[in-house]
């Protein structure tokens, strides 16, 4: 296991592939850790430098006292690039990971050569919705929301199988304070104005049955970025990289080919 000791957090990370290859950095969603990308990584070429990490408050990373902001999370990501000596990368972010990607690409455009914004938006929900979720967690723990979250994360066919159970357990084992602090970051963020300024080649990915960030919401954000591409992975929810890793990796590979990385 690897760790990066940053200014305000220590992040758990994993790097696969070729250390000197084109860097692709993956940022995961609320309530998951870097294992979110396991099946996708298996389908990607080994000449790439494939980097994933647990954001603060999640997985095996440290859990600084909240609340967090999107600026905090973007600064962690930028410090991680510095720590690893990554001068430029394609940044793949899902859900809050995609929000981190938008904030990071605006803050340090020279470091982010391309973006993949998956199941995300410039603004995800209203602040009151997130405050209600925080209150529910404080009253009953993350497990009290598991059923509702699973229905947003996965399409009905996947949810009807035991394959979803490890993801339920991952959600429920997320540090409560870290989950709440990241909810506060999302609640306080509207990236629309900065996302309009982005000029990196961008691919948007949505799941046709996503109950957290519907395809139309993702597409509306992608439309803010000139010449951005958009694709929908059918019969998947909020985590298409879990439900359809081959299709997800295929979309990512096609984009990387356009960039000349594959």
Short mmCIF file of C-alpha atoms in Angstrom, two decimals:
data_model
loop_
_atom_site.label_atom_id
_atom_site.label_comp_id
_atom_site.label_asym_id
_atom_site.label_seq_id
_atom_site.Cartn_x
_atom_site.Cartn_y
_atom_site.Cartn_z
CA UNK A 1 0.00 0.00 0.00
CA UNK A 2 1.15 3.52 -0.77
CA UNK A 3 0.33 6.73 1.02
CA UNK A 4 0.94 10.39 0.22
CA UNK A 5 1.35 12.70 3.21
CA UNK A 6 -0.11 16.03 2.08
CA UNK A 7 -0.59 19.35 3.85
CA UNK A 8 -4.02 18.60 5.29
CA UNK A 9 -4.56 14.87 4.69
CA UNK A 10 -2.79 11.59 4.04
CA UNK A 11 -4.17 9.86 0.96
CA UNK A 12 -4.07 6.15 0.27
CA UNK A 13 -3.25 5.48 -3.37
CA UNK A 14 -2.43 2.75 -5.84
CA UNK A 15 -0.47 2.96 -9.10
CA UNK A 16 -0.58 0.30 -11.81
CA UNK A 17 0.92 0.00 -15.26
CA UNK A 18 4.01 1.72 -16.62
CA UNK A 19 5.55 4.34 -14.25
CA UNK A 20 6.72 6.43 -17.20
CA UNK A 21 3.59 6.01 -19.30
CA UNK A 22 0.85 8.59 -19.94
CA UNK A 23 -0.83 9.20 -16.59
CA UNK A 24 -4.51 8.56 -16.02
CA UNK A 25 -5.79 9.52 -12.55
CA UNK A 26 -9.08 8.16 -11.18
CA UNK A 27 -11.19 9.83 -8.48
CA UNK A 28 -14.07 7.87 -6.99
CA UNK A 29 -17.56 8.68 -5.81
CA UNK A 30 -19.09 9.45 -2.43
CA UNK A 31 -19.17 6.33 -0.27
CA UNK A 32 -16.67 4.28 -2.30
CA UNK A 33 -12.92 3.75 -2.30
CA UNK A 34 -10.34 3.17 -5.02
CA UNK A 35 -11.56 -0.39 -5.57
CA UNK A 36 -14.36 1.23 -7.58
CA UNK A 37 -12.01 1.09 -10.57
CA UNK A 38 -10.67 -2.47 -10.21
CA UNK A 39 -12.58 -4.02 -13.11
CA UNK A 40 -11.94 -1.06 -15.44
CA UNK A 41 -8.19 -1.10 -14.74
CA UNK A 42 -8.14 -4.77 -15.78
CA UNK A 43 -9.30 -3.77 -19.28
CA UNK A 44 -6.82 -0.93 -19.85
CA UNK A 45 -3.40 -1.14 -21.54
CA UNK A 46 -0.47 -1.71 -19.20
CA UNK A 47 1.67 0.96 -20.88
CA UNK A 48 -0.46 3.61 -19.16
CA UNK A 49 0.33 4.92 -15.67
CA UNK A 50 -2.94 4.22 -13.87
CA UNK A 51 -3.29 6.05 -10.55
CA UNK A 52 -6.22 5.84 -8.14
CA UNK A 53 -6.66 7.23 -4.67
CA UNK A 54 -9.06 7.44 -1.76
CA UNK A 55 -10.14 11.03 -1.23
CA UNK A 56 -9.94 12.35 2.31
CA UNK A 57 -12.53 10.84 4.67
CA UNK A 58 -12.82 7.67 2.58
CA UNK A 59 -11.20 4.24 2.34
CA UNK A 60 -7.75 4.09 3.93
CA UNK A 61 -7.08 7.83 3.67
CA UNK A 62 -7.10 10.05 6.73
CA UNK A 63 -10.28 11.77 7.85
CA UNK A 64 -9.55 15.40 8.77
CA UNK A 65 -12.22 17.26 10.66
CA UNK A 66 -14.92 18.65 8.36
CA UNK A 67 -16.60 20.36 6.75
CA UNK A 68 -14.71 20.02 3.47
CA UNK A 69 -15.04 22.16 0.36
CA UNK A 70 -14.51 21.26 -3.28
CA UNK A 71 -11.47 23.54 -3.15
CA UNK A 72 -10.04 21.39 -0.34
CA UNK A 73 -10.56 18.22 -2.36
CA UNK A 74 -9.12 19.74 -5.53
CA UNK A 75 -6.08 20.96 -3.60
CA UNK A 76 -5.54 17.43 -2.25
CA UNK A 77 -5.63 16.10 -5.82
CA UNK A 78 -3.15 18.73 -7.01
CA UNK A 79 -0.78 17.95 -4.13
CA UNK A 80 -1.09 14.26 -4.99
CA UNK A 81 0.04 14.97 -8.56
CA UNK A 82 3.01 16.88 -7.15
CA UNK A 83 3.82 14.06 -4.74
CA UNK A 84 3.83 11.53 -7.59
CA UNK A 85 5.70 13.78 -10.02
CA UNK A 86 2.81 13.80 -12.48
CA UNK A 87 3.24 16.86 -14.68
CA UNK A 88 0.08 16.29 -16.70
CA UNK A 89 -2.66 13.67 -16.77
CA UNK A 90 -6.05 12.62 -18.00
CA UNK A 91 -8.32 12.94 -14.96
CA UNK A 92 -11.25 10.53 -14.66
CA UNK A 93 -13.73 11.50 -11.98
CA UNK A 94 -17.04 9.88 -11.05
CA UNK A 95 -19.75 11.78 -9.14
CA UNK A 96 -17.95 13.93 -6.53
CA UNK A 97 -14.76 12.74 -8.26
CA UNK A 98 -16.01 14.48 -11.40
CA UNK A 99 -16.65 17.64 -9.41
CA UNK A 100 -13.07 17.43 -8.13
CA UNK A 101 -11.95 17.05 -11.75
CA UNK A 102 -13.79 20.18 -12.85
CA UNK A 103 -12.39 22.24 -9.96
CA UNK A 104 -8.86 20.91 -10.51
CA UNK A 105 -8.93 21.51 -14.27
CA UNK A 106 -9.94 25.12 -13.66
CA UNK A 107 -7.37 25.63 -10.90
CA UNK A 108 -4.42 24.06 -12.72
CA UNK A 109 -5.33 23.70 -16.41
CA UNK A 110 -1.73 23.01 -17.39
CA UNK A 111 -1.78 19.85 -15.25
CA UNK A 112 -4.99 18.36 -16.65
CA UNK A 113 -4.60 17.55 -20.33
CA UNK A 114 -8.00 15.90 -20.65
CA UNK A 115 -11.08 15.17 -18.54
CA UNK A 116 -13.52 12.30 -18.19
CA UNK A 117 -16.57 13.49 -16.25
CA UNK A 118 -18.60 10.47 -15.28
CA UNK A 119 -22.03 10.45 -13.63
CA UNK A 120 -21.45 13.94 -12.33
CA UNK A 121 -22.51 17.55 -12.78
CA UNK A 122 -21.39 21.10 -12.13
CA UNK A 123 -24.06 21.20 -9.42
CA UNK A 124 -25.44 18.05 -7.84
CA UNK A 125 -28.71 18.58 -6.01
CA UNK A 126 -29.83 21.40 -3.78
CA UNK A 127 -28.17 22.27 -0.48
CA UNK A 128 -31.27 21.34 1.51
CA UNK A 129 -31.28 17.83 0.07
CA UNK A 130 -27.73 17.33 1.31
CA UNK A 131 -28.58 18.79 4.71
CA UNK A 132 -31.48 16.34 4.97
CA UNK A 133 -29.14 13.47 4.10
CA UNK A 134 -26.63 14.61 6.73
CA UNK A 135 -29.39 14.79 9.34
CA UNK A 136 -30.55 11.27 8.47
CA UNK A 137 -27.00 9.94 8.81
CA UNK A 138 -26.50 11.69 12.15
CA UNK A 139 -29.74 10.12 13.37
CA UNK A 140 -29.36 6.58 12.03
CA UNK A 141 -25.90 6.16 10.53
CA UNK A 142 -25.01 5.60 6.87
CA UNK A 143 -26.72 2.18 6.93
CA UNK A 144 -30.06 3.94 7.33
CA UNK A 145 -29.66 5.24 3.75
CA UNK A 146 -28.28 2.06 2.19
CA UNK A 147 -31.44 0.89 0.44
CA UNK A 148 -32.08 4.29 -1.14
CA UNK A 149 -28.46 4.70 -2.19
CA UNK A 150 -28.32 1.24 -3.78
CA UNK A 151 -31.37 2.11 -5.89
CA UNK A 152 -29.56 5.19 -7.19
CA UNK A 153 -26.26 3.39 -7.69
CA UNK A 154 -27.46 0.35 -9.63
CA UNK A 155 -29.92 -0.61 -12.32
CA UNK A 156 -32.64 -3.09 -11.24
CA UNK A 157 -31.05 -6.17 -12.83
CA UNK A 158 -27.73 -5.68 -11.03
CA UNK A 159 -29.45 -4.72 -7.78
CA UNK A 160 -31.42 -7.98 -7.84
CA UNK A 161 -28.20 -10.02 -7.58
CA UNK A 162 -25.77 -10.53 -4.72
CA UNK A 163 -23.13 -8.70 -6.78
CA UNK A 164 -24.31 -5.42 -5.27
CA UNK A 165 -23.73 -6.52 -1.67
CA UNK A 166 -19.98 -5.73 -1.43
CA UNK A 167 -20.77 -2.20 -2.60
CA UNK A 168 -23.44 -1.85 0.08
CA UNK A 169 -20.88 -2.95 2.66
CA UNK A 170 -18.31 -0.51 1.26
CA UNK A 171 -20.81 2.33 1.59
CA UNK A 172 -21.75 1.38 5.15
CA UNK A 173 -18.10 1.15 6.22
CA UNK A 174 -17.24 4.62 4.94
CA UNK A 175 -16.20 6.81 7.91
CA UNK A 176 -19.35 8.70 8.87
CA UNK A 177 -17.50 11.96 9.53
CA UNK A 178 -15.76 11.76 6.15
CA UNK A 179 -19.00 11.00 4.31
CA UNK A 180 -20.78 13.93 5.97
CA UNK A 181 -17.87 16.30 5.31
CA UNK A 182 -17.93 15.37 1.60
CA UNK A 183 -21.72 15.86 1.52
CA UNK A 184 -21.05 19.36 2.84
CA UNK A 185 -18.55 19.93 0.03
CA UNK A 186 -21.14 18.95 -2.59
CA UNK A 187 -23.88 20.98 -0.91
CA UNK A 188 -21.74 24.12 -1.09
CA UNK A 189 -20.61 23.73 -4.69
CA UNK A 190 -21.92 25.16 -7.94
CA UNK A 191 -19.14 24.84 -10.51
CA UNK A 192 -21.15 26.05 -13.49
CA UNK A 193 -19.21 29.27 -14.04
CA UNK A 194 -15.76 27.69 -13.78
CA UNK A 195 -16.78 24.68 -15.87
CA UNK A 196 -17.74 27.07 -18.67
CA UNK A 197 -14.09 28.17 -18.79
CA UNK A 198 -12.67 24.66 -19.30
CA UNK A 199 -11.04 23.96 -22.66
CA UNK A 200 -9.55 20.51 -22.13
CA UNK A 201 -10.72 17.65 -24.37
CA UNK A 202 -13.58 16.17 -22.34
CA UNK A 203 -15.64 13.00 -22.36
CA UNK A 204 -18.89 12.80 -20.41
CA UNK A 205 -20.21 9.38 -19.35
CA UNK A 206 -23.68 8.70 -17.96
CA UNK A 207 -25.69 5.65 -16.96
CA UNK A 208 -29.13 5.30 -18.48
CA UNK A 209 -30.65 4.28 -15.13
CA UNK A 210 -28.63 6.62 -12.89
CA UNK A 211 -30.83 7.80 -10.03
CA UNK A 212 -28.22 10.16 -8.57
CA UNK A 213 -27.05 12.06 -11.66
CA UNK A 214 -29.48 11.34 -14.52
CA UNK A 215 -28.05 11.34 -18.03
CA UNK A 216 -29.71 14.67 -18.86
CA UNK A 217 -27.99 16.32 -15.88
CA UNK A 218 -24.59 14.96 -16.92
CA UNK A 219 -25.15 16.05 -20.51
CA UNK A 220 -26.11 19.57 -19.43
CA UNK A 221 -22.75 19.90 -17.69
CA UNK A 222 -20.84 18.44 -20.64
CA UNK A 223 -22.59 20.99 -22.88
CA UNK A 224 -20.84 23.77 -20.91
CA UNK A 225 -17.47 22.64 -22.32
CA UNK A 226 -16.76 23.37 -26.01
CA UNK A 227 -16.41 20.29 -28.23
CA UNK A 228 -16.92 17.88 -25.34
CA UNK A 229 -18.11 14.36 -26.17
CA UNK A 230 -20.90 12.51 -24.39
CA UNK A 231 -21.94 8.87 -24.16
CA UNK A 232 -24.55 6.89 -22.24
CA UNK A 233 -23.92 3.35 -21.02
CA UNK A 234 -27.22 1.52 -21.21
CA UNK A 235 -28.78 -0.40 -18.31
CA UNK A 236 -26.42 1.02 -15.70
CA UNK A 237 -26.92 3.30 -12.75
CA UNK A 238 -24.60 5.69 -10.96
CA UNK A 239 -21.61 3.33 -11.05
CA UNK A 240 -21.37 2.05 -14.65
CA UNK A 241 -17.71 1.17 -14.09
CA UNK A 242 -18.99 -1.52 -11.70
CA UNK A 243 -22.00 -2.77 -13.67
CA UNK A 244 -20.46 -2.63 -17.15
CA UNK A 245 -16.66 -2.37 -16.80
CA UNK A 246 -15.96 -3.56 -20.35
CA UNK A 247 -18.27 -0.96 -21.89
CA UNK A 248 -16.86 1.70 -19.56
CA UNK A 249 -13.26 0.80 -20.39
CA UNK A 250 -14.20 0.74 -24.08
CA UNK A 251 -15.50 4.32 -23.94
CA UNK A 252 -12.41 5.40 -22.03
CA UNK A 253 -10.07 3.63 -24.47
CA UNK A 254 -11.70 5.26 -27.48
CA UNK A 255 -11.20 8.65 -25.85
CA UNK A 256 -7.57 7.88 -24.97
CA UNK A 257 -6.98 6.80 -28.58
CA UNK A 258 -8.23 10.19 -29.76
CA UNK A 259 -5.75 11.81 -27.38
CA UNK A 260 -2.93 9.64 -28.77
CA UNK A 261 -2.32 7.83 -25.45
CA UNK A 262 -3.30 4.42 -26.87
#
